[in-house]
XYZ file of C-alpha atoms in Angstrom:
360
model
C 2.436 -27.222 5.641
C 0.225 -26.333 8.565
C -0.302 -22.638 9.383
C 1.650 -23.054 12.621
C 4.612 -24.386 10.629
C 4.295 -21.515 8.175
C 4.500 -19.037 11.047
C 7.517 -20.795 12.541
C 9.499 -21.032 9.296
C 8.912 -17.387 8.384
C 9.748 -16.181 11.869
C 13.010 -18.114 11.798
C 14.096 -17.148 8.290
C 13.208 -13.459 8.201
C 14.501 -12.754 11.693
C 17.921 -14.202 10.886
C 18.057 -12.839 7.348
C 17.104 -9.228 8.070
C 19.142 -8.988 11.259
C 22.204 -10.239 9.376
C 21.677 -7.768 6.546
C 21.214 -4.855 8.969
C 24.409 -5.682 10.822
C 26.491 -5.885 7.667
C 25.478 -3.990 4.533
C 24.630 -0.489 5.864
C 27.995 -0.514 7.648
C 30.448 -2.363 5.408
C 28.957 -1.432 2.035
C 27.337 1.926 2.725
C 29.188 3.712 -0.082
C 28.269 0.989 -2.586
C 24.509 1.120 -1.975
C 22.318 3.388 -4.135
C 21.126 5.117 -0.977
C 19.730 4.404 2.499
C 18.644 0.808 3.105
C 15.056 0.393 4.261
C 13.631 -2.589 6.134
C 10.101 -4.014 6.504
C 8.182 -3.487 9.738
C 5.476 -6.152 9.742
C 5.038 -9.731 8.614
C 1.440 -10.458 7.595
C 0.680 -14.196 7.499
C -2.599 -15.178 5.861
C -4.219 -18.609 5.872
C -6.705 -19.692 3.207
C -8.151 -23.201 2.695
C -5.542 -24.046 0.020
C -2.786 -21.451 0.300
C -0.534 -19.757 2.837
C 0.503 -16.158 2.103
C 3.386 -14.117 3.472
C 3.681 -10.379 2.931
C 6.307 -8.028 4.345
C 4.660 -4.661 4.922
C 5.972 -1.186 5.621
C 9.469 0.223 5.607
C 11.747 1.487 8.347
C 15.027 3.394 8.366
C 16.558 0.651 10.486
C 15.975 -3.021 11.236
C 13.594 -3.787 14.066
C 12.065 -7.137 14.967
C 9.108 -7.667 12.698
C 5.637 -7.323 14.110
C 3.474 -10.312 13.188
C -0.151 -10.245 12.116
C -2.121 -13.434 11.400
C -5.435 -13.612 9.585
C -7.733 -15.965 7.646
C -9.392 -15.427 4.276
C -11.663 -17.480 2.048
C -9.298 -17.648 -0.929
C -5.929 -16.532 -2.210
C -7.662 -14.494 -4.940
C -9.464 -12.506 -2.252
C -6.071 -11.431 -0.931
C -4.499 -10.424 -4.243
C -7.382 -9.416 -6.487
C -10.942 -8.268 -6.845
C -13.845 -8.915 -9.154
C -15.055 -11.925 -11.110
C -14.414 -13.005 -14.658
C -11.288 -13.164 -16.775
C -8.010 -12.820 -14.862
C -5.054 -10.772 -16.061
C -2.659 -13.530 -15.004
C -3.198 -17.249 -14.357
C -0.476 -18.652 -12.137
C 0.202 -22.381 -12.429
C 3.337 -23.928 -10.954
C 6.118 -21.541 -9.888
C 5.986 -17.816 -10.734
C 8.242 -14.839 -10.037
C 7.447 -11.151 -10.470
C 10.301 -8.807 -9.574
C 10.379 -5.034 -10.053
C 7.176 -5.364 -12.035
C 3.622 -4.115 -12.466
C 0.565 -6.360 -12.763
C -2.514 -4.436 -13.803
C -5.798 -4.638 -15.611
C -5.869 -2.640 -18.827
C -7.963 0.020 -17.105
C -5.639 0.020 -14.104
C -2.543 0.512 -16.245
C -4.157 3.471 -17.994
C -5.087 4.919 -14.601
C -1.456 4.806 -13.487
C -0.414 7.034 -16.366
C -3.279 9.459 -15.886
C -3.500 9.632 -12.116
C -0.106 8.839 -10.571
C 2.751 10.550 -12.443
C 5.470 9.099 -10.195
C 4.350 5.559 -11.078
C 6.369 5.828 -14.297
C 9.455 5.231 -12.137
C 8.001 2.020 -10.631
C 6.501 0.207 -13.631
C 9.368 -2.193 -14.454
C 8.251 -5.332 -16.289
C 4.595 -5.060 -17.280
C 1.907 -7.743 -17.121
C -1.282 -6.108 -18.344
C -4.514 -7.486 -19.732
C -8.285 -7.173 -19.798
C -10.344 -8.546 -16.958
C -11.748 -7.646 -13.576
C -9.794 -10.210 -11.580
C -6.096 -9.529 -11.255
C -4.742 -12.999 -10.477
C -6.042 -16.544 -10.628
C -4.036 -19.199 -8.827
C -3.949 -22.640 -10.459
C -2.625 -25.717 -8.608
C 1.074 -25.292 -7.952
C 3.584 -24.298 -5.343
C 4.963 -20.746 -5.351
C 4.116 -17.302 -6.632
C 6.562 -14.604 -5.537
C 5.943 -10.846 -5.770
C 9.162 -8.942 -5.198
C 8.728 -5.148 -5.345
C 5.611 -5.426 -7.479
C 2.881 -2.868 -8.098
C -0.610 -4.405 -8.240
C -3.404 -2.350 -9.783
C -6.849 -3.929 -9.497
C -9.969 -2.598 -11.158
C -13.565 -3.776 -10.968
C -15.921 -1.647 -12.998
C -15.062 1.943 -12.069
C -13.364 1.054 -8.785
C -9.584 0.976 -8.428
C -7.192 -0.436 -5.860
C -3.457 0.259 -6.094
C -1.049 -1.641 -3.844
C 2.737 -1.698 -3.954
C 4.078 -4.993 -2.599
C 7.503 -4.917 -0.988
C 7.713 -8.728 -0.845
C 5.027 -11.428 -0.826
C 4.802 -15.179 -1.425
C 1.760 -17.384 -1.945
C 2.604 -21.048 -1.331
C 0.270 -24.021 -1.721
C -0.480 -25.700 1.597
C 0.675 -29.055 0.226
C 4.287 -27.841 0.232
C 6.336 -29.165 3.214
C 7.930 -26.695 5.600
C 11.496 -27.853 4.906
C 11.095 -27.332 1.154
C 9.648 -23.873 1.730
C 12.628 -22.932 3.900
C 14.975 -24.258 1.196
C 13.147 -22.101 -1.351
C 13.569 -18.948 0.759
C 17.248 -19.625 1.311
C 17.894 -20.399 -2.358
C 16.046 -17.293 -3.500
C 17.974 -15.181 -1.019
C 21.318 -16.655 -2.074
C 20.577 -15.971 -5.743
C 20.028 -12.249 -5.147
C 22.857 -9.722 -5.601
C 24.720 -9.200 -2.355
C 23.871 -5.479 -2.281
C 20.158 -6.091 -2.934
C 18.924 -8.596 -0.322
C 15.296 -9.729 -0.441
C 12.811 -7.854 1.693
C 14.821 -4.616 1.633
C 14.860 -1.508 -0.509
C 17.715 0.890 -1.192
C 16.876 4.185 -2.896
C 19.060 7.002 -4.256
C 17.469 9.635 -2.049
C 18.699 12.107 0.542
C 18.772 10.345 3.948
C 17.316 13.499 5.474
C 14.038 12.750 3.673
C 13.657 9.633 5.805
C 14.198 11.336 9.157
C 11.021 13.371 9.255
C 7.985 12.310 11.257
C 5.857 11.796 8.135
C 8.067 8.958 6.945
C 7.887 7.189 10.273
C 4.172 7.541 10.777
C 3.014 6.881 7.235
C 3.988 3.224 7.420
C 1.677 0.916 9.345
C -0.128 3.819 10.994
C 2.603 4.146 13.632
C 2.295 7.444 15.425
C -1.146 8.175 14.014
C -3.313 7.071 16.900
C -3.123 10.435 18.624
C -3.041 12.597 15.490
C -6.005 14.597 14.305
C -6.864 14.837 10.614
C -5.439 18.366 10.581
C -2.156 17.227 12.165
C -1.838 14.358 9.710
C -2.373 16.613 6.714
C 0.099 19.188 8.045
C 2.797 16.530 8.316
C 2.046 14.715 5.088
C 1.273 17.560 2.708
C 4.467 17.102 0.675
C 3.890 13.342 0.392
C 0.319 13.743 -0.851
C 1.236 16.472 -3.318
C 4.052 14.512 -4.927
C 2.268 11.129 -4.995
C -0.748 12.564 -6.805
C 0.995 15.162 -8.949
C -0.791 17.943 -7.075
C 0.029 21.596 -6.466
C -2.411 22.471 -3.689
C -3.902 20.805 -0.610
C -7.131 22.108 0.921
C -7.506 20.749 4.465
C -10.920 19.739 5.812
C -13.035 21.936 3.535
C -16.704 22.545 4.328
C -19.022 21.616 1.487
C -22.194 22.933 3.038
C -22.792 20.480 5.895
C -20.360 17.953 4.409
C -16.754 17.707 5.549
C -14.281 15.697 3.452
C -10.786 15.390 4.887
C -9.068 17.118 1.976
C -9.140 18.258 -1.628
C -6.061 18.013 -3.829
C -5.706 20.246 -6.873
C -3.486 18.549 -9.448
C -1.110 20.208 -11.880
C -3.451 19.369 -14.774
C -6.328 21.231 -13.103
C -8.239 18.125 -11.975
C -9.124 17.428 -8.356
C -9.105 14.598 -5.825
C -11.461 14.534 -2.840
C -10.142 12.282 -0.095
C -11.003 10.589 3.151
C -8.603 8.950 5.598
C -9.591 5.403 6.593
C -6.968 5.647 9.311
C -6.760 5.529 13.117
C -6.607 9.310 13.304
C -8.648 11.321 15.790
C -11.844 13.152 14.888
C -12.704 16.176 16.987
C -16.404 17.066 17.055
C -17.812 19.614 19.489
C -14.675 19.310 21.564
C -14.925 15.519 21.819
C -12.255 13.206 20.428
C -13.077 9.940 18.668
C -10.564 7.634 17.029
C -11.545 6.340 13.615
C -11.755 2.597 13.098
C -10.978 0.995 9.753
C -14.117 -0.426 8.170
C -14.128 -3.506 5.974
C -15.504 -3.286 3.426
C -15.152 0.443 2.781
C -18.704 1.008 1.570
C -19.604 3.523 4.281
C -16.771 5.899 3.475
C -17.374 5.381 -0.239
C -20.967 6.493 0.259
C -19.722 9.619 2.036
C -17.418 10.405 -0.867
C -20.321 10.006 -3.279
C -22.274 12.675 -1.381
C -19.347 15.083 -1.835
C -19.381 14.464 -5.586
C -23.148 15.002 -5.703
C -22.788 18.304 -3.841
C -20.318 19.564 -6.435
C -22.631 18.792 -9.358
C -24.507 22.006 -8.594
C -23.098 25.201 -10.099
C -23.984 27.304 -7.020
C -22.163 24.849 -4.740
C -19.087 24.853 -6.953
C -19.137 28.638 -6.927
C -19.167 28.717 -3.114
C -16.239 26.305 -2.949
C -14.359 28.429 -5.486
C -14.998 31.547 -3.408
C -13.921 29.950 -0.092
C -10.953 27.838 -1.206
C -9.972 29.096 -4.663
C -10.476 25.696 -6.267
C -12.951 25.043 -9.060
C -13.880 21.402 -8.588
C -15.664 19.588 -11.397
C -15.980 15.795 -11.674
C -13.441 15.022 -8.900
C -11.722 11.700 -8.285
C -12.816 10.037 -5.043
C -10.037 8.639 -2.863
C -9.772 6.505 0.286
C -6.399 6.189 2.011
C -6.243 2.936 3.980
C -3.738 1.182 6.270
C -1.172 -0.798 4.308
C -1.869 -4.162 5.907
C -5.636 -4.211 5.405
C -7.535 -6.359 2.905
C -9.904 -4.082 1.001
C -13.064 -4.662 -0.993
C -13.175 -1.739 -3.447
C -16.277 0.364 -3.875
C -17.801 1.675 -7.125
C -16.308 4.930 -8.331
C -13.645 5.064 -5.616
C -9.850 4.788 -5.661
C -8.368 2.891 -2.710
C -4.660 3.437 -2.074
C -2.728 2.345 1.011
C 0.025 4.075 2.968
C 2.927 2.047 1.595
C 1.933 2.755 -1.984
C 1.502 6.505 -1.451
C 4.868 6.873 0.249
C 6.559 4.627 -2.333
C 5.175 6.904 -5.064
C 6.470 9.895 -3.128
C 9.950 8.400 -2.809
C 9.945 7.609 -6.541
C 9.016 11.108 -7.648
């Protein structure tokens, strides 16, 4: 199947499928659903030499025509995993992961220690040693339906919650791929259509600006770091099991975006790799996502170095009432970006943070 055919088939299927679901279930079966029905906002279509990849990204309170993003990568493994060496899962033939977690051994341990709400998302577990998450053998389909992927390479970590994604070998004809999508959709329970999510939560939670803007960076382009943190404080606290958010602290001449103090007394120092606005000396500058994330990772490392000194920690304690020792280093990135992790740094995207928040 040529990339142009892949684009056409997905545009046809998902447009008809999601529009039909939106016009029927939230109206006719509202009382039978666990809670509000959420819809994807973007269709990311990725071309590699041997594979085509579809991923539905973001969530919305209502159906809207999907935005489409196309990109090219060198391999399917580059999209789904990091590192070299033994893979956690080898995927020959046809594979399905639904309501599941795929993680390296180190990544699975990190979920328990670092993300308390993840306990509500684990589902079926596929865990093993290795620094490459997935290895794709010759075959046709691998489907990831509401699947949490936790990659580790050395002391780096990348957590990504997948709403729905398919990797399909380029040898597969377009008509057979469309048949696969239709068959998979027909096999799903009527009240749980593919590509959607229904959660037993208060609908009012979904009406606030933070929910709207957290997905796909919508509404962020004109927000400053301070405005973002004001809106998203509750989301960050719940996703990371934290009790306190310190906004834009000054560590001498260094300025991280935030420090989170967790309930267990540990700390997270974070930077936003987002299209928010920096204000320096009265001038505004919009941040641009960098790939790979080495530059921001280096900045985070300087924050950690600063806090290795007892006098520096004492000053931070005096100014912000947080005693930071051996903090975790965090980058928050746009959901649709492909990320090369950096040593010693956690990389978590918008969709995953908000999904953890909604699961808490």
